[in-house]
Tab-separated table of C-alpha atoms in Angstrom:
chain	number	residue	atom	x	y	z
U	1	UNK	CA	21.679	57.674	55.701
U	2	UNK	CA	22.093	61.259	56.548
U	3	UNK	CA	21.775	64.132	53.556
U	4	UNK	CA	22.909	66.785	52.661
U	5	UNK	CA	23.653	69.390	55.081
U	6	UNK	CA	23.282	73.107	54.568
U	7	UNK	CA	23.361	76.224	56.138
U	8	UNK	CA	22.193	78.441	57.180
U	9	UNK	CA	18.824	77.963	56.047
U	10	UNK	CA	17.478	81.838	55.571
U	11	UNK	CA	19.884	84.955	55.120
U	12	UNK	CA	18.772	88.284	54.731
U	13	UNK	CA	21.660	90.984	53.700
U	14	UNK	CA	22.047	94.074	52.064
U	15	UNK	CA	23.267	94.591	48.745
U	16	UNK	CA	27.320	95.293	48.450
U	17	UNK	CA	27.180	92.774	52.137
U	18	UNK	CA	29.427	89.472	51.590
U	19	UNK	CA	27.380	85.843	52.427
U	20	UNK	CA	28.636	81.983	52.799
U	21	UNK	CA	26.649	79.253	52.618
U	22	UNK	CA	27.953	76.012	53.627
U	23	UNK	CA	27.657	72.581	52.469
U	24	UNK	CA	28.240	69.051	53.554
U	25	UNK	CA	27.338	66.267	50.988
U	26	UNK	CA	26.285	62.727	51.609
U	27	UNK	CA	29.654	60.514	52.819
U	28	UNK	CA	31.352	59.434	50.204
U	29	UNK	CA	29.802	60.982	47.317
U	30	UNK	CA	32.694	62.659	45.119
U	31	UNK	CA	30.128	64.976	42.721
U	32	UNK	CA	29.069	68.157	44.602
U	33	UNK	CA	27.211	70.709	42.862
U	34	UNK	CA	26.230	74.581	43.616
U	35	UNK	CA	22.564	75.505	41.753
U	36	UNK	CA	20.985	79.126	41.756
U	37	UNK	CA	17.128	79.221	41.881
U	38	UNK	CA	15.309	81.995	41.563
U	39	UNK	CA	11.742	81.945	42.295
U	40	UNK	CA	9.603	80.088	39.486
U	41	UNK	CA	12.730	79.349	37.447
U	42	UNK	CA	14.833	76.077	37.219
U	43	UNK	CA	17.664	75.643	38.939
U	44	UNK	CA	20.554	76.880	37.017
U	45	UNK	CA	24.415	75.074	37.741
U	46	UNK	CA	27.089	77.302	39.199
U	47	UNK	CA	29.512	75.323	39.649
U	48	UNK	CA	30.728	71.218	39.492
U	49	UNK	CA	32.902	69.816	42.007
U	50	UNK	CA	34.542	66.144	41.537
U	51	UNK	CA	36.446	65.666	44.763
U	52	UNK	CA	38.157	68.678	44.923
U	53	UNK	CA	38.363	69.742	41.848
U	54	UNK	CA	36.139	72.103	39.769
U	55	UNK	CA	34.728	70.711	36.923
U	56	UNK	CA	32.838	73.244	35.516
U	57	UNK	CA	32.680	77.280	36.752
U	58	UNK	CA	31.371	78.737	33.535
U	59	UNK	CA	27.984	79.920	34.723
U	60	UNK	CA	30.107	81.372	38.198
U	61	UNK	CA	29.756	84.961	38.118
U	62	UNK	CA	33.332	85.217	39.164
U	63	UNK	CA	33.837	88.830	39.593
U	64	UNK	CA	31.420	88.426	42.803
U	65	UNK	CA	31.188	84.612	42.868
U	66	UNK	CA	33.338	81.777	44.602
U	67	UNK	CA	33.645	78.494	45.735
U	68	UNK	CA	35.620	76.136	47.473
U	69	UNK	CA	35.542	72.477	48.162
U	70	UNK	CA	38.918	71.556	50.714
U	71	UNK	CA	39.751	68.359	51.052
U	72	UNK	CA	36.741	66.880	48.668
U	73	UNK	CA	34.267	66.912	51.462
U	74	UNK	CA	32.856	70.223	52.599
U	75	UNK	CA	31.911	73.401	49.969
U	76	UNK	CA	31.481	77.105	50.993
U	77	UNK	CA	30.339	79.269	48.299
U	78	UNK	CA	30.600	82.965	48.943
U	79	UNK	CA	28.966	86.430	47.617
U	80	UNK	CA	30.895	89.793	47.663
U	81	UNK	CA	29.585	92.595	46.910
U	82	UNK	CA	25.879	91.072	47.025
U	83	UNK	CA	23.360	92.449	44.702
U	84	UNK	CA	19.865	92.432	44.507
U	85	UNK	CA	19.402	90.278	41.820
U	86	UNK	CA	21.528	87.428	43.628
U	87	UNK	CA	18.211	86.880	45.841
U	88	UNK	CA	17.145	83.209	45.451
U	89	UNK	CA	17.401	79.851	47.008
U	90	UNK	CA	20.919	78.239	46.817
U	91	UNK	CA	20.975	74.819	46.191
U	92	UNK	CA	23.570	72.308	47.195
U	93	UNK	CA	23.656	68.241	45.558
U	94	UNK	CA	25.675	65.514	45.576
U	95	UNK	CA	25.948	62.264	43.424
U	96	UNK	CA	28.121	59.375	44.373
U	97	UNK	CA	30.033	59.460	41.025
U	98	UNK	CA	29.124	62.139	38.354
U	99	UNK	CA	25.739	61.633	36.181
U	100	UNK	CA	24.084	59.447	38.418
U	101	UNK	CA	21.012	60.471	40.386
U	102	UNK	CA	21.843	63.967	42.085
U	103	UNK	CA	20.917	64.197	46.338
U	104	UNK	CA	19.840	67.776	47.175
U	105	UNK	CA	19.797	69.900	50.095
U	106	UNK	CA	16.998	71.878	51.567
U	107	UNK	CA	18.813	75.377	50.384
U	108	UNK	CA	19.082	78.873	51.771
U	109	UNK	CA	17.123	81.309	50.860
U	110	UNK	CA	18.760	84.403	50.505
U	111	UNK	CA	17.264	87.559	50.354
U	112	UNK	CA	19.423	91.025	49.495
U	113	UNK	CA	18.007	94.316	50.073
L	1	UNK	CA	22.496	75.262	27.409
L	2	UNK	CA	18.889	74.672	29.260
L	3	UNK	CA	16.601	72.395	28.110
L	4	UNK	CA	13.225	73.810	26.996
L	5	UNK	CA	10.241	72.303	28.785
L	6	UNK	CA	6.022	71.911	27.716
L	7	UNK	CA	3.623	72.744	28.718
L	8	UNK	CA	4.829	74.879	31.583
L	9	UNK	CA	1.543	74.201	33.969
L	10	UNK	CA	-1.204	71.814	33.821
L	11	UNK	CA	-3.899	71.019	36.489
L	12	UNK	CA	-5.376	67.971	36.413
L	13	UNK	CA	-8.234	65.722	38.225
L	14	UNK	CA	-7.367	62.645	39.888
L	15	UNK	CA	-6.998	59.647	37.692
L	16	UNK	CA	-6.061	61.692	34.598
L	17	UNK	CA	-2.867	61.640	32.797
L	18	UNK	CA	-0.672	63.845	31.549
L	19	UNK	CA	2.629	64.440	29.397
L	20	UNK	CA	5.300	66.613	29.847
L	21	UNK	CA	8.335	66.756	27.196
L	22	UNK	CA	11.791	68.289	27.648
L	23	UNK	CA	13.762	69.062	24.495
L	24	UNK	CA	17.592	69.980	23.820
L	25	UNK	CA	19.400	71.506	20.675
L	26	UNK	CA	22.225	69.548	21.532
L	27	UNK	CA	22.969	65.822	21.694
L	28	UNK	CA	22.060	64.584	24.833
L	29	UNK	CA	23.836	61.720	27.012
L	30	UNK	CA	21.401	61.298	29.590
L	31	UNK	CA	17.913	62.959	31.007
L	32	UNK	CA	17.109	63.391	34.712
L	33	UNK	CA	13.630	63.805	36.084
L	34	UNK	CA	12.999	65.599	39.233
L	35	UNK	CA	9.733	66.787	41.115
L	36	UNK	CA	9.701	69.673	43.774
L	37	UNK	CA	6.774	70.453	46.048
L	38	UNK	CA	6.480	73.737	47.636
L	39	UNK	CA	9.154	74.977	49.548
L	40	UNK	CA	11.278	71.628	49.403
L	41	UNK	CA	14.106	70.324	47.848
L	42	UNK	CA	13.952	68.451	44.282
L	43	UNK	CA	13.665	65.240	44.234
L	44	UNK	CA	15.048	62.347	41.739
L	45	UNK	CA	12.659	60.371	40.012
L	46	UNK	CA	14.669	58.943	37.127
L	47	UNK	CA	17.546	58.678	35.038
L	48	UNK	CA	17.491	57.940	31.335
L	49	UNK	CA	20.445	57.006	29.311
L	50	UNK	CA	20.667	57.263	25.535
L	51	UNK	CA	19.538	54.455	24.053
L	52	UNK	CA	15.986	55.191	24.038
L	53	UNK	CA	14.943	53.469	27.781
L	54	UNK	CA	12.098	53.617	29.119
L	55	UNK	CA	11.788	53.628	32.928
L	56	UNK	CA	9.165	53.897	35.699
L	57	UNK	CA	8.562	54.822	39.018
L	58	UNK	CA	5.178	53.944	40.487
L	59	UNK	CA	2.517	55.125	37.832
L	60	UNK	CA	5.176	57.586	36.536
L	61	UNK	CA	7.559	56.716	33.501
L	62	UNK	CA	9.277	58.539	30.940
L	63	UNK	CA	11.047	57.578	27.369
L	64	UNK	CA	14.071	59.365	25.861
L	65	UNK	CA	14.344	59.607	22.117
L	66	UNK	CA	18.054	60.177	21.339
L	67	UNK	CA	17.698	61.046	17.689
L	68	UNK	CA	14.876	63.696	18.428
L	69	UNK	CA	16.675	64.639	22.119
L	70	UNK	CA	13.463	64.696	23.773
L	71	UNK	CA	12.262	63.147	26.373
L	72	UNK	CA	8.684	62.965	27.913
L	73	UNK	CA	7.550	62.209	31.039
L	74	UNK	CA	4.045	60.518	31.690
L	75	UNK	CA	1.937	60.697	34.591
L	76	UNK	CA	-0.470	57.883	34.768
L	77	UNK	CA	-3.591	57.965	36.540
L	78	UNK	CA	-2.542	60.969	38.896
L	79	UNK	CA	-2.605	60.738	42.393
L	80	UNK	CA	-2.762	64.367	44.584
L	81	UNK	CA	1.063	63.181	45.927
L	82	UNK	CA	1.759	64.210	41.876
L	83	UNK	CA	1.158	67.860	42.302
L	84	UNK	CA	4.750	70.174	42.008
L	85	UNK	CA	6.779	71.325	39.975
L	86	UNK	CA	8.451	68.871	37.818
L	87	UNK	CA	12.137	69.052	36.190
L	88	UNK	CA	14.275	67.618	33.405
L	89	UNK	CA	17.970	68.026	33.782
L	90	UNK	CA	19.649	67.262	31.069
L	91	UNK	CA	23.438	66.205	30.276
L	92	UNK	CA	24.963	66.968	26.935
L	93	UNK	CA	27.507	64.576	25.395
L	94	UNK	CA	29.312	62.528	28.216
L	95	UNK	CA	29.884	66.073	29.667
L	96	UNK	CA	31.004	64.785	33.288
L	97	UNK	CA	27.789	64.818	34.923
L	98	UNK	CA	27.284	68.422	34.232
L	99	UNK	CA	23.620	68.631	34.326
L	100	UNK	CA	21.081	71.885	33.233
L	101	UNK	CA	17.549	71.849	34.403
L	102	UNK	CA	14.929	73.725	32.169
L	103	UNK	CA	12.170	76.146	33.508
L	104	UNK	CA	9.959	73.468	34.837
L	105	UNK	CA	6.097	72.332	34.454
L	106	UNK	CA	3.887	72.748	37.326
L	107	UNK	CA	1.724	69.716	38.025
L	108	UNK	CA	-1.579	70.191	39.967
L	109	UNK	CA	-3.587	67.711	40.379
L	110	UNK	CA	-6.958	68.071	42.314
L	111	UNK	CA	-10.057	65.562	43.768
């Protein structure tokens, strides 16, 4: 069974630059998450997918933040204007149906300087 | 709201156990358990519903105490494949999956 797919793996930008990372969950799993972790710290929820619909946003910074799931398969989440403090690993996960166990991906690391 | 985790590092020997405990100020539907080595994604290890279960995975199990919302997480005569840094996610009410991770407990374990 294949996981899940991100990309790119590394991405170093400059602050006020825009970045996408790109996800691609497990088939079939309807629960797609975006998590922020910064180095040493937990990974802290951005934003809840269920097909594709958001389920919860309210950690999204959404003055630079956004994210898109079309067609309940892929996501893209996207910085613009970048700032430093957005450096940390991005996480992607899935879940088949929401609650149960959550699939990550390996992440990108972003770094903004 | 993120759960609040103890201790937040512990080194151990091999064979030796330890606890870890993950607390909310909120009602809690469910507790996850996740363990990430260096570098690497997390990983699950369990789920645990209300209802106080208790599961296990290998010499690994954990215990959810609804009325306290805690849970704890023991690690049973350690083995070096223990050592990372292990997670609680937690899920308040039947909140639709939405699941916070606290700050995390690094696990060492040496010979």
């Amino acid at each position: 069974e294949a996981g899940v797919a991100q990309s790119p793996r590394y991405k170093i930008i400059e602050k006020r630059q825009s970045v996408a990372f790109w996800c691609n969950p497990i088939s079939g799993h309807a629960t797609l998450y975006w998590y922020q972790q910064i180095l040493g710290q937990g990974p802290k929820l951005l934003i809840q997918f269920q097909n594709n619909g958001v389920v919860d946003d309210s950690q999204l910074p959404k003055d630079r933040f956004s994210a898109e799931r079309l067609k309940g398969v892929d996501s893209t989440l996207k910085i613009q204007p970048a700032k430093l403090e957005d450096s940390a690993v991005y996480l992607c996960a899935s879940s088949l149906v929401a609650g149960e166990k959550l699939f990550f991906g390996s992440g990108t690391q972003l770094s903004v300087l | 709201q993120q759960p609040v985790q103890s201790p937040q590092a512990v080194i151990l020997r091999e064979g030796e156990d330890a606890v870890i405990n993950c607390s909310s100020s909120k009602a809690l539907y469910s507790v996850h358990w996740y363990r990430q080595k260096h570098g690497e994604a997390p990983v699950f290890l369990m789920i645990l519903l209300k209802g106080g279960e208790q599961k296990g995975h290998d010499k690994i199990s954990a215990s959810f105490n609804e009325k306290k919302q805690q849970s704890s997480l023991y690690l049973t005569a350690s083995q070096l494949s223990y050592s990372g840094t292990y997670f609680c996610g937690t899920e308040v009410g039947s909140g639709w999956g939405k699941l916070q991770f606290g700050a995390g407990t690094q696990v060492v374990v040496t010979p």
